[in-house]
Tab-separated table of C-alpha atoms in Angstrom:
chain	number	residue	atom	x	y	z
N	7	MET	CA	176.769	114.422	75.137
N	8	VAL	CA	173.764	112.227	75.396
N	9	ARG	CA	170.341	114.046	74.783
N	10	PHE	CA	166.863	113.636	75.713
N	11	SER	CA	164.984	111.591	73.366
N	12	GLU	CA	162.843	113.504	70.730
N	13	VAL	CA	159.390	114.308	72.017
N	14	PRO	CA	156.953	111.966	70.220
N	15	GLU	CA	154.729	113.382	67.425
N	16	ARG	CA	151.751	112.737	69.443
N	17	LEU	CA	152.605	115.128	72.166
N	18	LEU	CA	152.726	117.930	69.714
N	19	THR	CA	149.067	117.329	68.491
N	20	HIS	CA	146.190	119.448	69.647
N	21	GLN	CA	144.764	116.109	71.208
N	22	GLN	CA	147.439	116.095	73.961
N	23	PRO	CA	145.523	117.099	77.235
N	24	LEU	CA	146.779	119.843	79.526
N	25	PHE	CA	144.925	118.768	82.542
N	26	THR	CA	146.480	115.575	83.544
N	27	LEU	CA	146.634	114.183	87.053
N	28	ARG	CA	150.514	114.793	87.144
N	29	PHE	CA	149.777	118.435	86.221
N	30	VAL	CA	147.073	118.810	88.929
N	31	LEU	CA	149.304	117.348	91.621
N	32	LEU	CA	152.202	119.549	90.359
N	33	CYS	CA	150.039	122.595	90.784
N	34	ALA	CA	149.044	121.402	94.312
N	35	CYS	CA	152.651	121.112	95.120
N	36	VAL	CA	153.234	124.597	93.935
N	37	LEU	CA	150.131	125.890	96.041
N	38	SER	CA	151.461	124.358	99.163
N	39	TYR	CA	154.907	125.734	98.826
N	40	PHE	CA	153.808	129.293	97.933
N	41	VAL	CA	151.573	129.179	100.814
N	42	SER	CA	154.462	128.520	102.921
N	43	LEU	CA	156.397	131.672	101.486
N	44	GLY	CA	153.340	133.714	101.515
N	45	LEU	CA	152.957	133.188	105.252
N	46	VAL	CA	156.280	135.020	105.677
N	47	TYR	CA	155.768	138.145	103.483
N	48	PRO	CA	153.441	140.236	105.905
N	49	VAL	CA	154.989	138.932	109.117
N	50	LEU	CA	158.634	139.315	108.541
N	51	PRO	CA	158.692	143.097	108.190
N	52	GLY	CA	157.285	143.456	111.569
N	53	PHE	CA	159.238	140.560	113.035
N	54	VAL	CA	162.433	142.376	112.035
N	55	LYS	CA	161.261	145.912	112.898
N	56	ASN	CA	159.461	145.059	116.350
N	57	GLU	CA	161.735	142.170	117.651
N	58	PHE	CA	165.176	143.519	116.571
N	59	GLY	CA	164.640	147.180	115.955
N	60	GLY	CA	165.497	146.945	112.239
N	61	GLY	CA	165.207	149.925	110.000
N	62	PRO	CA	163.874	149.951	106.311
N	63	VAL	CA	167.052	148.752	104.837
N	64	ALA	CA	167.197	145.883	107.206
N	65	VAL	CA	163.552	144.935	106.553
N	66	GLY	CA	164.254	145.274	102.598
N	67	LEU	CA	167.200	142.999	103.099
N	68	ALA	CA	165.400	140.510	105.173
N	69	VAL	CA	162.515	140.356	102.753
N	70	GLY	CA	164.595	140.328	99.466
N	71	GLY	CA	167.812	138.997	100.580
N	72	PHE	CA	167.073	135.559	99.691
N	73	GLY	CA	167.155	136.649	96.050
N	74	LEU	CA	170.673	137.154	96.066
N	75	THR	CA	171.634	133.587	96.843
N	76	ALA	CA	169.097	132.233	94.572
N	77	ALA	CA	170.467	134.359	91.772
N	78	LEU	CA	173.877	132.664	92.599
N	79	ALA	CA	172.525	129.188	92.591
N	80	ARG	CA	170.451	129.474	89.441
N	81	PRO	CA	173.266	128.773	86.962
N	82	ILE	CA	174.167	125.600	89.008
N	83	VAL	CA	170.573	124.239	89.723
N	84	GLY	CA	169.779	124.359	86.113
N	85	PRO	CA	172.324	121.747	84.658
N	86	LEU	CA	171.460	119.763	87.777
N	87	GLY	CA	167.970	119.597	86.796
N	88	ASP	CA	168.744	118.446	83.356
N	89	SER	CA	171.301	115.845	84.504
N	90	LEU	CA	169.712	114.570	87.865
N	91	GLY	CA	166.043	115.096	86.923
N	92	ARG	CA	163.468	117.816	88.000
N	93	ARG	CA	162.447	115.788	91.108
N	94	PHE	CA	165.946	116.263	92.672
N	95	LEU	CA	165.496	120.078	92.501
N	96	VAL	CA	161.980	120.076	93.740
N	97	VAL	CA	162.785	117.845	96.839
N	98	TRP	CA	165.913	119.476	98.047
N	99	GLY	CA	164.388	122.828	97.188
N	100	CYS	CA	161.703	122.265	99.657
N	101	VAL	CA	164.060	120.923	102.355
N	102	PHE	CA	166.225	124.208	102.124
N	103	VAL	CA	163.269	126.464	102.211
N	104	SER	CA	161.773	124.575	105.138
N	105	LEU	CA	165.034	124.863	107.210
N	106	GLY	CA	165.029	128.557	106.195
N	107	VAL	CA	161.664	129.232	107.427
N	108	LEU	CA	161.982	127.114	110.676
N	109	GLY	CA	165.332	128.895	111.247
N	110	ASN	CA	163.411	131.878	112.385
N	111	LEU	CA	162.478	129.970	115.450
N	112	TRP	CA	166.194	130.567	116.751
N	113	ALA	CA	166.733	133.921	115.312
N	114	THR	CA	168.473	136.431	117.644
N	115	SER	CA	169.208	139.445	115.424
N	116	VAL	CA	168.540	140.876	111.877
N	117	THR	CA	171.540	139.076	110.816
N	118	VAL	CA	170.563	135.754	111.807
N	119	VAL	CA	167.244	136.431	110.054
N	120	VAL	CA	169.047	137.377	106.935
N	121	LEU	CA	171.181	134.295	106.960
N	122	PHE	CA	168.161	131.979	107.146
N	123	ARG	CA	166.556	133.963	104.342
N	124	LEU	CA	169.716	133.341	102.305
N	125	LEU	CA	169.262	129.536	102.831
N	126	THR	CA	165.849	130.201	101.675
N	127	GLY	CA	166.957	131.451	98.556
N	128	LEU	CA	169.080	128.347	97.836
N	129	GLY	CA	165.822	126.411	97.920
N	130	GLU	CA	163.780	128.736	95.970
N	131	ALA	CA	166.326	128.514	93.228
N	132	ALA	CA	166.128	124.648	93.138
N	133	PHE	CA	162.435	124.311	93.704
N	134	PHE	CA	161.276	126.947	91.105
N	135	VAL	CA	163.484	125.669	88.253
N	136	GLY	CA	162.397	121.976	89.066
N	137	VAL	CA	158.499	122.468	89.102
N	138	ALA	CA	158.568	125.055	86.126
N	139	SER	CA	160.726	122.587	83.978
N	140	ALA	CA	158.287	119.704	84.929
N	141	MET	CA	155.422	121.829	84.108
N	142	GLN	CA	156.828	122.609	80.530
N	143	ASP	CA	157.750	118.986	80.104
N	144	ASN	CA	154.128	118.046	80.443
N	145	ALA	CA	152.451	120.934	78.579
N	146	PRO	CA	151.494	120.682	74.811
N	147	GLU	CA	153.745	122.844	72.755
N	148	HIS	CA	150.989	124.935	71.367
N	149	ARG	CA	149.614	125.797	74.996
N	150	ARG	CA	152.811	126.769	76.757
N	151	GLY	CA	151.593	130.024	77.538
N	152	GLU	CA	148.107	128.844	78.689
N	153	ALA	CA	149.891	126.054	80.924
N	154	THR	CA	152.107	128.781	82.440
N	155	SER	CA	149.169	131.053	83.308
N	156	TYR	CA	147.240	128.109	85.021
N	157	PHE	CA	150.477	127.081	86.852
N	158	SER	CA	150.969	130.596	88.033
N	159	VAL	CA	147.530	130.579	89.375
N	160	ALA	CA	148.671	128.185	91.984
N	161	VAL	CA	151.524	130.592	92.638
N	162	TYR	CA	149.396	133.558	93.356
N	163	ALA	CA	146.744	131.445	95.240
N	164	GLY	CA	149.338	130.628	97.627
N	165	LEU	CA	150.579	134.107	97.884
N	166	ALA	CA	146.857	135.375	98.617
N	167	CYS	CA	146.301	132.648	101.079
N	168	GLY	CA	149.757	132.868	102.841
N	169	PRO	CA	149.656	136.553	104.095
N	170	LEU	CA	146.132	136.040	105.587
N	171	ILE	CA	146.980	132.710	107.409
N	172	GLY	CA	150.447	134.190	108.547
N	173	GLU	CA	148.891	137.459	109.743
N	174	GLN	CA	146.159	135.694	111.740
N	175	ILE	CA	148.593	133.128	113.236
N	176	ALA	CA	151.082	135.913	114.221
N	177	ASP	CA	148.219	137.997	115.702
N	178	THR	CA	146.535	135.016	117.835
N	179	VAL	CA	149.420	132.872	118.368
N	180	SER	CA	152.953	133.931	117.849
N	181	TYR	CA	155.722	134.464	115.602
N	182	ASP	CA	157.058	130.944	116.098
N	183	ALA	CA	153.704	129.560	115.125
N	184	VAL	CA	154.009	130.890	111.610
N	185	TRP	CA	157.425	129.512	111.234
N	186	ILE	CA	156.287	126.142	112.174
N	187	THR	CA	153.471	126.197	109.958
N	188	GLY	CA	155.466	127.235	107.053
N	189	GLY	CA	157.878	124.196	107.516
N	190	PHE	CA	154.854	121.943	107.692
N	191	LEU	CA	153.618	123.195	104.433
N	192	CYS	CA	156.987	122.767	102.643
N	193	GLY	CA	157.047	119.207	103.956
N	194	SER	CA	153.666	118.701	102.186
N	195	ALA	CA	154.998	120.386	99.108
N	196	THR	CA	157.774	117.802	99.151
N	197	VAL	CA	155.332	114.700	99.331
N	198	LEU	CA	153.395	116.163	96.511
N	199	GLY	CA	156.517	116.919	94.241
N	200	ILE	CA	157.678	113.329	94.768
N	201	ALA	CA	154.215	112.198	93.515
N	202	SER	CA	154.066	114.399	90.380
N	203	VAL	CA	157.559	115.193	89.274
N	204	PRO	CA	159.384	112.425	87.380
N	205	GLY	CA	162.797	111.283	88.508
N	206	ARG	CA	166.040	111.286	86.443
N	207	PRO	CA	165.458	110.047	82.755
N	208	ASP	CA	167.498	107.315	81.390
N	209	ASP	CA	168.679	109.466	78.590
N	210	ALA	CA	169.324	112.677	80.722
N	211	PRO	CA	172.583	114.453	79.721
N	212	THR	CA	175.805	113.746	81.462
N	213	GLY	CA	178.466	116.231	82.587
N	214	TRP	CA	178.323	119.923	82.737
N	215	PRO	CA	177.625	122.110	79.658
N	216	ASP	CA	180.094	124.463	78.346
N	217	SER	CA	178.291	127.395	79.691
N	218	LEU	CA	176.226	127.454	83.005
N	219	ILE	CA	174.181	130.336	81.418
N	220	HIS	CA	171.637	130.046	78.606
N	221	TRP	CA	172.507	133.377	76.919
N	222	PRO	CA	169.222	133.732	74.745
N	223	ALA	CA	167.207	133.513	77.900
N	224	LEU	CA	168.842	136.593	79.263
N	225	ARG	CA	166.742	139.010	77.125
N	226	PRO	CA	163.324	137.926	78.266
N	227	ALA	CA	164.998	137.821	81.903
N	228	ALA	CA	166.220	141.266	81.837
N	229	LEU	CA	162.658	142.575	80.898
N	230	LEU	CA	161.053	140.463	83.691
N	231	GLY	CA	163.630	141.912	86.200
N	232	PHE	CA	162.541	145.451	85.407
N	233	GLY	CA	158.871	144.574	85.880
N	234	LEU	CA	159.346	142.848	89.038
N	235	MET	CA	161.491	145.361	91.041
N	236	GLY	CA	158.557	147.696	91.675
N	237	TYR	CA	156.797	144.589	92.662
N	238	SER	CA	159.459	143.462	95.113
N	239	GLY	CA	159.123	147.035	96.747
N	240	PHE	CA	155.433	146.473	97.019
N	241	LEU	CA	155.959	143.290	98.782
N	242	ALA	CA	158.493	144.576	101.247
N	243	PHE	CA	156.873	147.841	102.139
N	244	ILE	CA	153.107	147.783	101.609
N	245	GLU	CA	152.521	146.302	105.178
N	246	LEU	CA	154.366	149.257	106.630
N	247	HIS	CA	152.901	151.879	104.175
N	248	VAL	CA	149.390	150.746	105.284
N	249	GLU	CA	150.180	151.010	108.962
N	250	ASP	CA	151.549	154.470	108.195
N	251	ILE	CA	148.199	155.539	106.823
N	252	GLY	CA	146.256	154.350	109.756
N	253	PHE	CA	144.929	150.936	108.687
N	254	ALA	CA	145.962	148.040	111.143
N	255	ARG	CA	146.157	145.206	108.628
N	256	SER	CA	147.559	144.544	105.197
N	257	GLY	CA	146.159	141.080	104.387
N	258	PHE	CA	143.530	142.386	102.355
N	259	VAL	CA	145.768	144.006	100.054
N	260	PHE	CA	147.787	140.855	99.250
N	261	VAL	CA	144.508	139.072	98.802
N	262	THR	CA	143.181	141.723	96.465
N	263	PHE	CA	146.471	141.617	94.404
N	264	ALA	CA	146.284	137.924	94.144
N	265	ALA	CA	142.663	137.613	93.461
N	266	ILE	CA	143.062	139.818	90.407
N	267	VAL	CA	145.975	137.850	89.106
N	268	ILE	CA	144.086	134.494	89.665
N	269	ILE	CA	140.808	135.546	88.142
N	270	LEU	CA	142.458	137.337	84.983
N	271	ARG	CA	144.831	134.309	84.650
N	272	VAL	CA	142.036	131.801	84.773
N	273	LEU	CA	139.700	133.988	82.426
N	274	LEU	CA	142.197	135.042	79.876
N	275	ALA	CA	144.773	132.159	80.147
N	276	ARG	CA	145.313	132.075	76.353
N	277	LEU	CA	145.898	135.690	75.941
N	278	PRO	CA	149.835	135.827	75.828
N	279	ASP	CA	149.710	133.001	73.275
N	280	GLN	CA	147.330	135.177	71.039
N	281	LEU	CA	148.926	138.720	71.507
N	282	GLY	CA	152.472	137.601	71.415
N	283	PRO	CA	155.190	138.822	73.822
N	284	GLN	CA	155.350	142.434	72.420
N	285	ARG	CA	151.922	143.488	72.890
N	286	THR	CA	151.488	141.695	76.228
N	287	SER	CA	154.533	143.328	77.767
N	288	ILE	CA	153.450	146.779	76.939
N	289	LEU	CA	150.180	146.330	78.488
N	290	SER	CA	151.803	144.749	81.605
N	291	TYR	CA	154.505	147.709	82.123
N	292	VAL	CA	151.851	150.399	81.550
N	293	SER	CA	149.573	149.002	84.142
N	294	SER	CA	152.307	148.199	86.614
N	295	LEU	CA	153.907	151.726	86.308
N	296	VAL	CA	150.264	153.423	86.657
N	297	GLY	CA	149.672	151.093	89.766
N	298	LEU	CA	152.845	151.909	91.521
N	299	TRP	CA	152.545	155.740	90.837
N	300	VAL	CA	148.927	155.586	92.241
N	301	LEU	CA	150.239	153.985	95.417
N	302	ALA	CA	153.090	156.829	95.407
N	303	PHE	CA	150.807	159.601	95.294
N	304	TRP	CA	147.458	158.610	96.623
N	305	SER	CA	148.133	157.818	100.280
N	306	GLN	CA	144.649	156.891	101.219
N	307	MET	CA	143.146	153.283	101.684
N	308	PHE	CA	141.102	153.686	98.412
N	309	GLY	CA	144.273	154.755	96.685
N	310	VAL	CA	146.144	151.695	97.986
N	311	PHE	CA	143.134	149.416	96.822
N	312	VAL	CA	143.386	151.209	93.247
N	313	GLY	CA	147.068	151.134	93.059
N	314	THR	CA	147.181	147.439	94.030
N	315	VAL	CA	144.381	146.399	91.456
N	316	LEU	CA	146.410	148.178	88.654
N	317	LEU	CA	149.695	146.696	89.707
N	318	ALA	CA	148.060	143.174	89.855
N	319	MET	CA	146.731	143.604	86.333
N	320	GLY	CA	150.122	144.603	85.168
N	321	GLN	CA	151.774	141.486	86.616
N	322	VAL	CA	149.205	139.115	85.192
N	323	PHE	CA	150.707	138.293	81.827
N	324	LEU	CA	154.214	139.703	81.885
N	325	PHE	CA	155.771	136.456	83.405
N	326	PRO	CA	153.803	133.972	81.126
N	327	ALA	CA	154.869	135.756	77.831
N	328	LEU	CA	158.358	136.146	78.691
N	329	PHE	CA	158.724	132.676	80.266
N	330	VAL	CA	157.480	131.183	77.043
N	331	MET	CA	160.248	133.073	75.176
N	332	ALA	CA	162.904	131.687	77.518
N	333	VAL	CA	161.604	128.056	77.209
N	334	GLU	CA	161.346	128.149	73.318
N	335	SER	CA	164.962	129.418	72.890
N	336	ALA	CA	166.318	125.892	74.197
N	337	PRO	CA	166.000	122.372	73.346
N	338	VAL	CA	164.344	119.957	75.812
N	339	ASN	CA	167.665	118.765	77.239
N	340	LYS	CA	168.535	122.336	78.181
N	341	ARG	CA	165.281	123.400	79.618
N	342	SER	CA	166.136	123.642	83.118
N	343	GLN	CA	169.228	125.514	82.214
N	344	ALA	CA	167.301	128.023	80.127
N	345	ILE	CA	164.658	128.265	82.953
N	346	SER	CA	167.351	128.935	85.627
N	347	SER	CA	168.881	131.471	83.509
N	348	PHE	CA	165.576	133.283	83.059
N	349	SER	CA	164.546	132.968	86.636
N	350	ILE	CA	167.618	134.699	87.680
N	351	ALA	CA	165.642	137.845	87.082
N	352	PHE	CA	163.155	136.959	90.076
N	353	ASP	CA	166.142	136.857	92.365
N	354	LEU	CA	167.964	139.780	91.135
N	355	ALA	CA	164.537	141.792	91.037
N	356	VAL	CA	163.695	140.900	94.662
N	357	GLY	CA	167.325	141.153	96.136
N	358	ILE	CA	168.226	144.324	94.456
N	359	GLY	CA	164.895	145.966	94.241
N	360	GLY	CA	164.482	145.365	98.113
N	361	LEU	CA	167.797	146.972	98.797
N	362	LEU	CA	167.415	149.724	96.224
N	363	LEU	CA	163.920	150.669	97.292
N	364	GLY	CA	164.692	150.206	100.970
N	365	GLY	CA	167.419	152.892	100.394
N	366	VAL	CA	164.720	155.270	98.845
N	367	VAL	CA	162.465	154.525	101.768
N	368	ALA	CA	165.419	155.466	104.222
N	369	LEU	CA	165.905	158.917	102.154
N	370	SER	CA	162.450	159.672	101.466
N	371	SER	CA	159.282	157.624	102.329
N	372	TYR	CA	157.466	154.433	101.195
N	373	SER	CA	155.712	156.645	98.491
N	374	GLY	CA	159.192	157.647	97.051
N	375	ALA	CA	159.858	153.648	96.797
N	376	PHE	CA	156.673	153.234	95.094
N	377	PHE	CA	157.297	156.089	92.499
N	378	VAL	CA	160.823	154.720	91.753
N	379	GLY	CA	159.388	151.316	91.308
N	380	GLY	CA	156.937	152.805	88.833
N	381	CYS	CA	160.037	154.449	86.898
N	382	LEU	CA	161.793	150.977	86.792
N	383	SER	CA	158.605	149.649	85.013
N	384	LEU	CA	158.843	152.551	82.485
N	385	LEU	CA	162.459	151.653	81.907
N	386	GLY	CA	161.349	148.085	81.227
N	387	LEU	CA	158.844	149.332	78.788
N	388	LEU	CA	161.267	151.183	76.758
N	389	MET	CA	163.792	148.169	76.773
N	390	SER	CA	161.030	145.866	75.469
N	391	ARG	CA	160.960	147.941	72.117
N	392	ILE	CA	164.792	146.955	71.803
N	393	LEU	CA	164.985	143.409	73.205
N	394	ILE	CA	161.688	141.737	72.114
N	395	ARG	CA	161.429	142.529	68.333
N	396	PRO	CA	164.911	140.965	67.387
N	397	TYR	CA	163.813	137.742	69.333
N	398	VAL	CA	160.470	137.745	67.612
N	399	LYS	CA	162.310	137.842	64.244
N	400	GLY	CA	164.206	134.618	65.348
N	401	ALA	CA	167.587	135.913	66.275
N	402	VAL	CA	167.987	133.903	69.262
């Protein structure tokens, strides 16, 4: 099998810049894409509940169902990114997500909404693997954690702006206007992706790898999954929880969450590289579980604010630390495969987490779902003591 050419020695020196034009355009592409996704989060639960009479399980499936198809697609899109190029994944990912968002214009039932969310999952799998691989391709080796932190700022900035814009459009115009805006933003991300992501390299590998899964990446993936399942419940049910306690709008909650993540990832971008994955993950899990338990037991608006801040602090560095572990477990010609295997955790956490915590809501309450989400973070904390240490010692 033909392999990517070796990275030139000059690219591994401390003189290699991080903030190139390509990196900036790539972050702009990510921002446009995640604003499009962010539009949907505060609007879709009410759309399912008010338009079609969907209950908590239906809401959880509609919000998180895209994660199930994304998980199935990841093992396939990873090798495609290595062989056909990162741009192929970015462009087709945007196309599928755009169709998934615009499809809500023709939704006639919860089932149709879920089907279009499943299509969104296929696009999400391709887009994320493509842009994440391109970002790591351009990052200096000694600054991978820092690059991931800055890159993820674009993700959370999109998830901060998107809900505000989505709520405003839904309140002042219509649900349909939200879906049209989301489709337009995906189109913008497509153009930026073409401009910033290289096409297929001449020395790209051909054929399929012996295994579609890069097994060493599954250890950090498992830890990420437990850290994200509580967050998936937050995304699915915080809007309805806020309504239950008597506050009309939830956009400020999403903005608070994203603002904390953005500020800390900018100010402390090098912290994951300095602390290492073990200490970084411990801080992340503890803050996440405390934040979710505050949301569970403090059912007042100030409690929602405090819980959101703590949960955001917990989510700040878990992904950068574990992502770098996954990337460094693979050579460059298998980087997309490693990232696709690692990012399955996103999909399973959102898909399974939404269904699991939706079931908890059906049996108890939104507070019960947040409590169970905190317990899942506690389980991740305990597992990190087993799974990270062997990895750090080089047992890849």
